[in-house]
PDB file of C-alpha atoms in Angstrom:
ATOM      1  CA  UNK A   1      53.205 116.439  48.753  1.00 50.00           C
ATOM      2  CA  UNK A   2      55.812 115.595  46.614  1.00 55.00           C
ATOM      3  CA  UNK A   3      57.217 111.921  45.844  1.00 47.00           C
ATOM      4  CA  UNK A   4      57.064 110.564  49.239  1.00 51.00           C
ATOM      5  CA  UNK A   5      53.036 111.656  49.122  1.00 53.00           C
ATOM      6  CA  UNK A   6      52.672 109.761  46.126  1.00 52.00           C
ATOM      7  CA  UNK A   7      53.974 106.601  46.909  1.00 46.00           C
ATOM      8  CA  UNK A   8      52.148 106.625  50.108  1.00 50.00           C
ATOM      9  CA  UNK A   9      48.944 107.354  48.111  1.00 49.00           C
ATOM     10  CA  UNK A  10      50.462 104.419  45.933  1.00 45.00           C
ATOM     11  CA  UNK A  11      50.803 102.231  48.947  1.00 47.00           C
ATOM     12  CA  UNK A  12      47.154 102.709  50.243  1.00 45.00           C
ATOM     13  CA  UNK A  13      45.159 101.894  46.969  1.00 42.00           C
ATOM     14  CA  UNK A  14      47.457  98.745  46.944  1.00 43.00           C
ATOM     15  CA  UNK A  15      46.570  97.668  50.430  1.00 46.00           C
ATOM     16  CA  UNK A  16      42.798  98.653  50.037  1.00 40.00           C
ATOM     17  CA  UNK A  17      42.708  96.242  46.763  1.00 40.00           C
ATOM     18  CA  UNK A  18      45.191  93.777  47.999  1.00 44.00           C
ATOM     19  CA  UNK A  19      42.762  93.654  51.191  1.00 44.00           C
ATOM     20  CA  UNK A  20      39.455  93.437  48.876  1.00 38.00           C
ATOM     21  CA  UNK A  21      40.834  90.726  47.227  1.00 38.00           C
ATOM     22  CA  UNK A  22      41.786  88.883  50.082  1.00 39.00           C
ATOM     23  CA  UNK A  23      38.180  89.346  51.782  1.00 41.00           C
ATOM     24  CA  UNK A  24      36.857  88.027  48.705  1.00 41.00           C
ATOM     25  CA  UNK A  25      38.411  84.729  48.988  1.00 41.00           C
ATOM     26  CA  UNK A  26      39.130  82.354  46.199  1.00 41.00           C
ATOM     27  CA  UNK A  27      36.905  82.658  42.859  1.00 39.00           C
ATOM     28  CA  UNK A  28      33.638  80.673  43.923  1.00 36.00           C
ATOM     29  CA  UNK A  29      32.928  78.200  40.956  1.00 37.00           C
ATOM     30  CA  UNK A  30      29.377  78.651  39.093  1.00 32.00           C
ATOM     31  CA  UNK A  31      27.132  75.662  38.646  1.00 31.00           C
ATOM     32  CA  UNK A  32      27.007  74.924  35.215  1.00 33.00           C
ATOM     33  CA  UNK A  33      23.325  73.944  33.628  1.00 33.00           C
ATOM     34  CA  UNK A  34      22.918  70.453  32.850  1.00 33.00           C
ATOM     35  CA  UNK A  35      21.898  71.203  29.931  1.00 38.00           C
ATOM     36  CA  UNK A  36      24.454  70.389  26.827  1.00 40.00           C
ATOM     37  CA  UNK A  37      24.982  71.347  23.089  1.00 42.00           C
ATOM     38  CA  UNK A  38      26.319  67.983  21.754  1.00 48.00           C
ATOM     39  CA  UNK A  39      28.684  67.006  18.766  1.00 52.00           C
ATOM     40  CA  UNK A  40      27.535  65.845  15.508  1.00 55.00           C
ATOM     41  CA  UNK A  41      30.031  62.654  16.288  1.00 56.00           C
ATOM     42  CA  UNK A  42      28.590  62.121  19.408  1.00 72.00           C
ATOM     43  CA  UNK A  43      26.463  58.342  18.579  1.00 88.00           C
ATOM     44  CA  UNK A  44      23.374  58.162  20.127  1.00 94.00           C
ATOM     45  CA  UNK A  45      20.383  55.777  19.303  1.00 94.00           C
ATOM     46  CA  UNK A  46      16.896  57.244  19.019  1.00 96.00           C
ATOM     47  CA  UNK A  47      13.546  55.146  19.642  1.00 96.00           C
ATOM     48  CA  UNK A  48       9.774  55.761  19.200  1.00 96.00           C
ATOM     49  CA  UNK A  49       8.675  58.207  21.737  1.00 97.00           C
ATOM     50  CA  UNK A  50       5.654  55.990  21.208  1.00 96.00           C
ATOM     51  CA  UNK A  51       7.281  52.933  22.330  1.00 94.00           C
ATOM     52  CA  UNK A  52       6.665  51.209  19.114  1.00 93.00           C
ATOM     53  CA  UNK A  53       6.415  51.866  15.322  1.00 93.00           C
ATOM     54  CA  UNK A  54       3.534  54.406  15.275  1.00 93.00           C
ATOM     55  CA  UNK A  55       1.201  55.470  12.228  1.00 93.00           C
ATOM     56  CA  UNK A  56       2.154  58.212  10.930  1.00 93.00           C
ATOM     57  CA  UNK A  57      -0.532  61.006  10.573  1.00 92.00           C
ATOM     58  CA  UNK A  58       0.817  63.973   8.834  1.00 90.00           C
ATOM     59  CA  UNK A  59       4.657  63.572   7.563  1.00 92.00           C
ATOM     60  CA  UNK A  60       7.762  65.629   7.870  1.00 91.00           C
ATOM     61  CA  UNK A  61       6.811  68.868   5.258  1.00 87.00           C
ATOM     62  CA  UNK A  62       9.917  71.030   5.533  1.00 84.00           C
ATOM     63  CA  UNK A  63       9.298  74.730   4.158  1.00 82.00           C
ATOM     64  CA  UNK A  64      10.857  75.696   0.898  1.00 81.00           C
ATOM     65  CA  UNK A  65      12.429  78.564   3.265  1.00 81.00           C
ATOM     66  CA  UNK A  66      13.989  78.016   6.504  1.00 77.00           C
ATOM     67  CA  UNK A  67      11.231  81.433   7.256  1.00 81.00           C
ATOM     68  CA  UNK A  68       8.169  80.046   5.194  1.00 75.00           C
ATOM     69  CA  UNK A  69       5.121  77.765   6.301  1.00 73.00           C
ATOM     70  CA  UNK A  70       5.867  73.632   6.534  1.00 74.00           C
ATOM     71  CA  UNK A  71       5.033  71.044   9.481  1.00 79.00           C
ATOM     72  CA  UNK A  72       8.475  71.091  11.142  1.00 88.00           C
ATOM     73  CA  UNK A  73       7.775  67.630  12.786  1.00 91.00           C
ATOM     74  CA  UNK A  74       5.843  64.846  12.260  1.00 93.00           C
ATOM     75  CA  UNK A  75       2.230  63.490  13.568  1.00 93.00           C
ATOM     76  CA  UNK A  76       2.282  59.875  15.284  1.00 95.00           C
ATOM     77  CA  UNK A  77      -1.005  58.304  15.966  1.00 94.00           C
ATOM     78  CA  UNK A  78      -1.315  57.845  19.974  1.00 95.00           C
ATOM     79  CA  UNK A  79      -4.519  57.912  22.489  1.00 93.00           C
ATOM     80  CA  UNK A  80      -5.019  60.531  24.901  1.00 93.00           C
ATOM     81  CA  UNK A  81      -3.252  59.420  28.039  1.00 95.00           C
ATOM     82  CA  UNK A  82      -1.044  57.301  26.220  1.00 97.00           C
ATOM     83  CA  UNK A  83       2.440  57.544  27.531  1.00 98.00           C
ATOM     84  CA  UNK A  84       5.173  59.504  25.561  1.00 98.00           C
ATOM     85  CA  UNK A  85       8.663  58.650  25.860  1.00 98.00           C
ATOM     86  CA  UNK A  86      12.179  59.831  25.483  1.00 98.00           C
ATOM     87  CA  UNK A  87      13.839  59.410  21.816  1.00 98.00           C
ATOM     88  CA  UNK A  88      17.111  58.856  23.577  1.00 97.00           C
ATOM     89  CA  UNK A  89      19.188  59.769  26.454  1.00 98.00           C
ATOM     90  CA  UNK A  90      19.620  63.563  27.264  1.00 98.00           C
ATOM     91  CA  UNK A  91      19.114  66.450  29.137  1.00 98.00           C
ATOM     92  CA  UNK A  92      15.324  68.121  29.457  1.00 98.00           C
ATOM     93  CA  UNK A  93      15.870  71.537  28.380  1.00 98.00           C
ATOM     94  CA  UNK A  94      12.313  72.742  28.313  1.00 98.00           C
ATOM     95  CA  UNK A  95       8.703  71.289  30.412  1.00 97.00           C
ATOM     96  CA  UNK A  96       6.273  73.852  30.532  1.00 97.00           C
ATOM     97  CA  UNK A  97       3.358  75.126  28.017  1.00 95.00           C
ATOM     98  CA  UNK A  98       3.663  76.860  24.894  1.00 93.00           C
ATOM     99  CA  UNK A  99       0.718  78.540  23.399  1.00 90.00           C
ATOM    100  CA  UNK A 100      -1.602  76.851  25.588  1.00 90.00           C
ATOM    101  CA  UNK A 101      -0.343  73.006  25.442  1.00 92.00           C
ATOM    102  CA  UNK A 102       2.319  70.884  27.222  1.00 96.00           C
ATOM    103  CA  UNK A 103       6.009  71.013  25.461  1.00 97.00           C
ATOM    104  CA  UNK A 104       9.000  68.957  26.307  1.00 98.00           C
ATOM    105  CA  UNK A 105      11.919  69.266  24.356  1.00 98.00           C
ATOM    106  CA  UNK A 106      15.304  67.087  25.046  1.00 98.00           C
ATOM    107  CA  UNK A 107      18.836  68.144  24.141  1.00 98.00           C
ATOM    108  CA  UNK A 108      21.233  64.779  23.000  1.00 97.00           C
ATOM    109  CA  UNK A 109      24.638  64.038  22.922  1.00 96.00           C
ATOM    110  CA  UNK A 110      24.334  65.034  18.864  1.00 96.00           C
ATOM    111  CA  UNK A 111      23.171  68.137  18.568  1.00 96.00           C
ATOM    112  CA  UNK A 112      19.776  66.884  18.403  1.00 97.00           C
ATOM    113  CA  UNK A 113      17.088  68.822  20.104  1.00 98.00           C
ATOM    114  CA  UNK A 114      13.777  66.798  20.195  1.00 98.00           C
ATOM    115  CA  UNK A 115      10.898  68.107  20.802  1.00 97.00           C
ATOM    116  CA  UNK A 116       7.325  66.378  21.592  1.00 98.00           C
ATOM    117  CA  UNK A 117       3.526  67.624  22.267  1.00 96.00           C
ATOM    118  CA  UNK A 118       0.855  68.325  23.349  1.00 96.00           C
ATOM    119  CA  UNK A 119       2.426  66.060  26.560  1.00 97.00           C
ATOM    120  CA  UNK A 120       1.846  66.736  30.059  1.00 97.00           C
ATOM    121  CA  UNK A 121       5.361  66.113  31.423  1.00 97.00           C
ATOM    122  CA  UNK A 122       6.123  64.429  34.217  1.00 98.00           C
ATOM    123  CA  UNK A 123       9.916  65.413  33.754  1.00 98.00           C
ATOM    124  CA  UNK A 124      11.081  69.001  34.759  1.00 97.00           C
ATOM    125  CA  UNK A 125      14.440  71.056  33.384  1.00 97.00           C
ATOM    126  CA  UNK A 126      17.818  69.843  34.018  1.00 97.00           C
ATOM    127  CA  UNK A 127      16.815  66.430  34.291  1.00 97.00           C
ATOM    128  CA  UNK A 128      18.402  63.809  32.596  1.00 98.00           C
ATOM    129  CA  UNK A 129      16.372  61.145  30.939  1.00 98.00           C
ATOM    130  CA  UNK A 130      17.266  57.898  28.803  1.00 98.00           C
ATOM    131  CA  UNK A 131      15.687  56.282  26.011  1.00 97.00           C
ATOM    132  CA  UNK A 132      12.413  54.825  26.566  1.00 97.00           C
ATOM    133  CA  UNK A 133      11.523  56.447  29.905  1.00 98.00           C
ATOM    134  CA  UNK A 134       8.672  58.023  30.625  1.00 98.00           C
ATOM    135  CA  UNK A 135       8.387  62.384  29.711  1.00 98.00           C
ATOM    136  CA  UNK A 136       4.892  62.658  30.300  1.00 98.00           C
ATOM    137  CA  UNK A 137       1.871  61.746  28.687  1.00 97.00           C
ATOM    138  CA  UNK A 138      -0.385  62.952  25.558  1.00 96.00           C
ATOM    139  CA  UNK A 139      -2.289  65.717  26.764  1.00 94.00           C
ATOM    140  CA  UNK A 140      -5.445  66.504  24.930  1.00 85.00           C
ATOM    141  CA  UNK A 141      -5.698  66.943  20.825  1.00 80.00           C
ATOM    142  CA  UNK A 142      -3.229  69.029  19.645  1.00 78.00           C
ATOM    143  CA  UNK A 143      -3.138  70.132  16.497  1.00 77.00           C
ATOM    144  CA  UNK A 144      -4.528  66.536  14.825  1.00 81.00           C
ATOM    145  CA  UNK A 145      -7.975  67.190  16.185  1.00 82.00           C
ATOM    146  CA  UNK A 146     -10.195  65.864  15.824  1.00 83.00           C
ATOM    147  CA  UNK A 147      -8.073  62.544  16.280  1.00 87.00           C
ATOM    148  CA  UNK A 148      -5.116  62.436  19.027  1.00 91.00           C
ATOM    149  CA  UNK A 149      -1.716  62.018  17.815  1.00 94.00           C
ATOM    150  CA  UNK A 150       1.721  63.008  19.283  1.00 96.00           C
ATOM    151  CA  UNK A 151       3.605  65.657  17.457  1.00 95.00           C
ATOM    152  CA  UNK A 152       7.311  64.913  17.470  1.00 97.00           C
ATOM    153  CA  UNK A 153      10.200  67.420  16.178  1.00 95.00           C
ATOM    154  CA  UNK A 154      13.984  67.405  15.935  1.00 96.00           C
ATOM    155  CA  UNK A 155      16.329  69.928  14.841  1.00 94.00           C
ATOM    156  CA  UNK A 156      19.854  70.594  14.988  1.00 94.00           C
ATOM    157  CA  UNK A 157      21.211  74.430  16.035  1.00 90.00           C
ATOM    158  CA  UNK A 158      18.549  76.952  16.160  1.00 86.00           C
ATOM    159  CA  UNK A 159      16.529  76.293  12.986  1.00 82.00           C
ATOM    160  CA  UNK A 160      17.923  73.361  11.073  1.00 89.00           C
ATOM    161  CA  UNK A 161      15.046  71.014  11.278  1.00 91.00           C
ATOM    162  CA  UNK A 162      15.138  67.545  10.988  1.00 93.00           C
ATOM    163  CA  UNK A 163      12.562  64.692   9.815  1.00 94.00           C
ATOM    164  CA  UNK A 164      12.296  62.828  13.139  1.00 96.00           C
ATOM    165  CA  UNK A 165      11.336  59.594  11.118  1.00 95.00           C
ATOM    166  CA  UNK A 166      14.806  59.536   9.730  1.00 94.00           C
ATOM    167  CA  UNK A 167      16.074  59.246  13.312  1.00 95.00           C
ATOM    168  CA  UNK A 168      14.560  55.841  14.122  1.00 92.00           C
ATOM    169  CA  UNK A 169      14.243  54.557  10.068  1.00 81.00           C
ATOM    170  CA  UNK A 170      17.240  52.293   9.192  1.00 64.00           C
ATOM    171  CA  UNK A 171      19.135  53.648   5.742  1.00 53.00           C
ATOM    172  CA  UNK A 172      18.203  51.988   3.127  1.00 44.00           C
ATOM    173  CA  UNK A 173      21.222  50.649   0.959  1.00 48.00           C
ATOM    174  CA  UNK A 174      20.831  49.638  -2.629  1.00 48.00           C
ATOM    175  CA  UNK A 175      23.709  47.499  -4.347  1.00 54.00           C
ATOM    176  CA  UNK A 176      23.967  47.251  -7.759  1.00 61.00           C
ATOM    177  CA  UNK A 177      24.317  43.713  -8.934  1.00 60.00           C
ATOM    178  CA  UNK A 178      25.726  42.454 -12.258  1.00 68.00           C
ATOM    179  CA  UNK A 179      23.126  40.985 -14.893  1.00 66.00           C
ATOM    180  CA  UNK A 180      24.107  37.644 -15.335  1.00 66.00           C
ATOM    181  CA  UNK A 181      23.753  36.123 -19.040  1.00 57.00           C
ATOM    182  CA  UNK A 182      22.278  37.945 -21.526  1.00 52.00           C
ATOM    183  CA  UNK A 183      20.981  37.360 -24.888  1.00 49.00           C
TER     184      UNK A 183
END
């Protein structure tokens, strides 16, 4: 065949791939999920997802190992039916059931994943909610039986879990004042 073989061989992979890549057009761009990590400077302001200051049944217990037993969350008092809300604005990244009750969990601006049941949603994935609206509503008796209450998580990253109390909770800042006189 010699050199003139080769380059012809050359030539016609060229034009094959020069051709596929033509057929194929410009690179089609891929929908990207509305769904969103967050920064920890984003600021975003949380509210009750009861609507209101709630009682709190059971408290934020974290686990002396991020692996060990705690209550990841805490337990607000609400009535069956009640509505639940959204903490703040963000992006539903989960509405469906988990171990046999109604999750919705919420992605924010933060980094802040919140995460609320036993609600039967009335949102569905990808949607984008803002504080105060309506996710669904409390959906049986959860793990508070036999009273109704509304458990409500937040964590940051995949298993750095938050007290959600501390999200809607102003800091409390002590000042240290001079004693005046003496004696």
């Amino acid at each position: 065949m010699g050199l003139a073989g080769n380059v012809a061989g050359a030539a016609a992979v060229l034009g094959v791939v020069g051709g596929l890549v033509l057929l194929s057009g410009p690179p089609v761009e891929q929908p990207q999920p509305s769904v969103f990590t967050g920064t920890d400077s984003a600021q975003v302001e949380y509210g009750w997802p009861t609507g209101s200051p709630a009682t709190v049944v059971r408290p934020f217990e974290p686990p002396p190992e991020r692996w060990a037993a705690g209550h990841r969350g805490a337990d607000l008092a609400l009535g069956d039916g009640a509505p639940v809300l959204a903490a703040a604005d963000g992006v539903v990244v989960f509405a469906g059931s988990v171990a046999g009750r109604g999750v919705v969990s919420i992605d924010h601006a933060d980094g802040i994943r919140t995460t609320y049941e036993p609600v039967s949603a009335v949102v569905r994935r990808g949607a984008g909610v803002t504080r105060g609206e309506p996710i669904g509503t409390l959906a049986g008796l959860g793990h508070c039986a036999p009273e109704h209450c509304l458990h409500w998580g937040a964590r940051r990253g995949r298993d750095d879990y938050l007290d959600p109390l501390s999200l809607v909770t102003a800091e409390v800042v002590i000042r240290l004042l001079p004693l005046h006189g003496g004696g």
